[in-house]
C-alpha positions in Angstrom: 0.0 0.0 0.0 2.9 2.3 0.6 4.0 1.9 -3.0 0.5 2.7 -4.2 0.5 5.9 -2.0 3.7 7.0 -3.6 2.4 6.4 -7.1 -0.7 8.4 -6.3 1.4 11.3 -5.0 3.6 11.2 -8.0 0.7 11.1 -10.4 -0.9 14.1 -8.6 2.3 16.0 -8.9 2.6 15.2 -12.6 -1.0 16.3 -13.2 -0.4 19.5 -11.3 2.6 20.2 -13.5 0.5 19.6 -16.6 -2.2 22.0 -15.2 0.5 24.7 -14.9 1.7 24.2 -18.5 -1.9 24.3 -19.8 -2.6 27.5 -18.0 0.6 29.1 -19.3 -0.3 28.0 -22.8 -3.8 29.5 -22.4 -2.3 32.8 -21.6 -0.1 32.8 -24.7 -2.6 31.6 -27.2 -4.4 34.1 -29.3 -7.5 32.1 -30.0 -10.2 32.6 -27.3 -11.7 29.2 -28.1 -8.5 27.4 -27.8 -7.6 29.2 -24.5 -11.0 28.2 -23.1 -10.4 24.6 -24.1 -7.0 24.6 -22.4 -8.4 26.1 -19.2 -11.2 23.6 -19.2 -8.7 20.7 -19.5 -6.6 22.3 -16.8 -9.6 22.4 -14.5 -10.4 18.7 -15.1 -6.8 17.7 -14.4 -6.7 19.8 -11.3 -9.8 18.0 -10.0 -8.2 14.6 -10.8 -5.0 15.7 -9.0 -7.1 16.5 -5.9 -8.8 13.1 -6.1 -5.4 11.4 -6.3 -4.1 13.4 -3.3 -7.3 12.5 -1.4 -6.8 8.8 -2.1 -3.1 9.0 -1.1 -4.1 10.6 2.2 -6.7 7.9 2.8 -4.0 5.2 2.2 -1.6 7.1 4.5 -4.3 7.1 7.3 -4.8 3.4 6.8 -1.1 2.7 7.0 -0.8 4.6 10.2 -3.8 2.9 11.8 -3.0 -0.6 10.6 -3.5 -3.4 13.1 -0.4 -4.8 14.9 -0.8 -8.1 13.0 0.2 -6.4 9.8 -3.0 -7.0 8.0 -4.4 -4.3 5.8 -7.5 -2.6 7.3 -10.5 -2.0 5.1 -10.7 1.6 4.0 -14.0 2.9 2.7 -13.4 5.3 -0.3 -15.8 8.1 -1.0 
């Protein structure tokens, strides 16, 4: 589960970087329609990054509250 948490965090970071690039491109583009599409894509990826961070946080909580026997606790995902 620790590896999954790290992958989720890395994915969230990657998506956040892409969001920044999309926003910068939207500022530089001369076509309003294209700029709007880039900003819409950035918004979707930003939401995805937030979901990935939330999932990583839930896994982190599960790891810190794992039973002493080492078994993975059940985690209810929203």
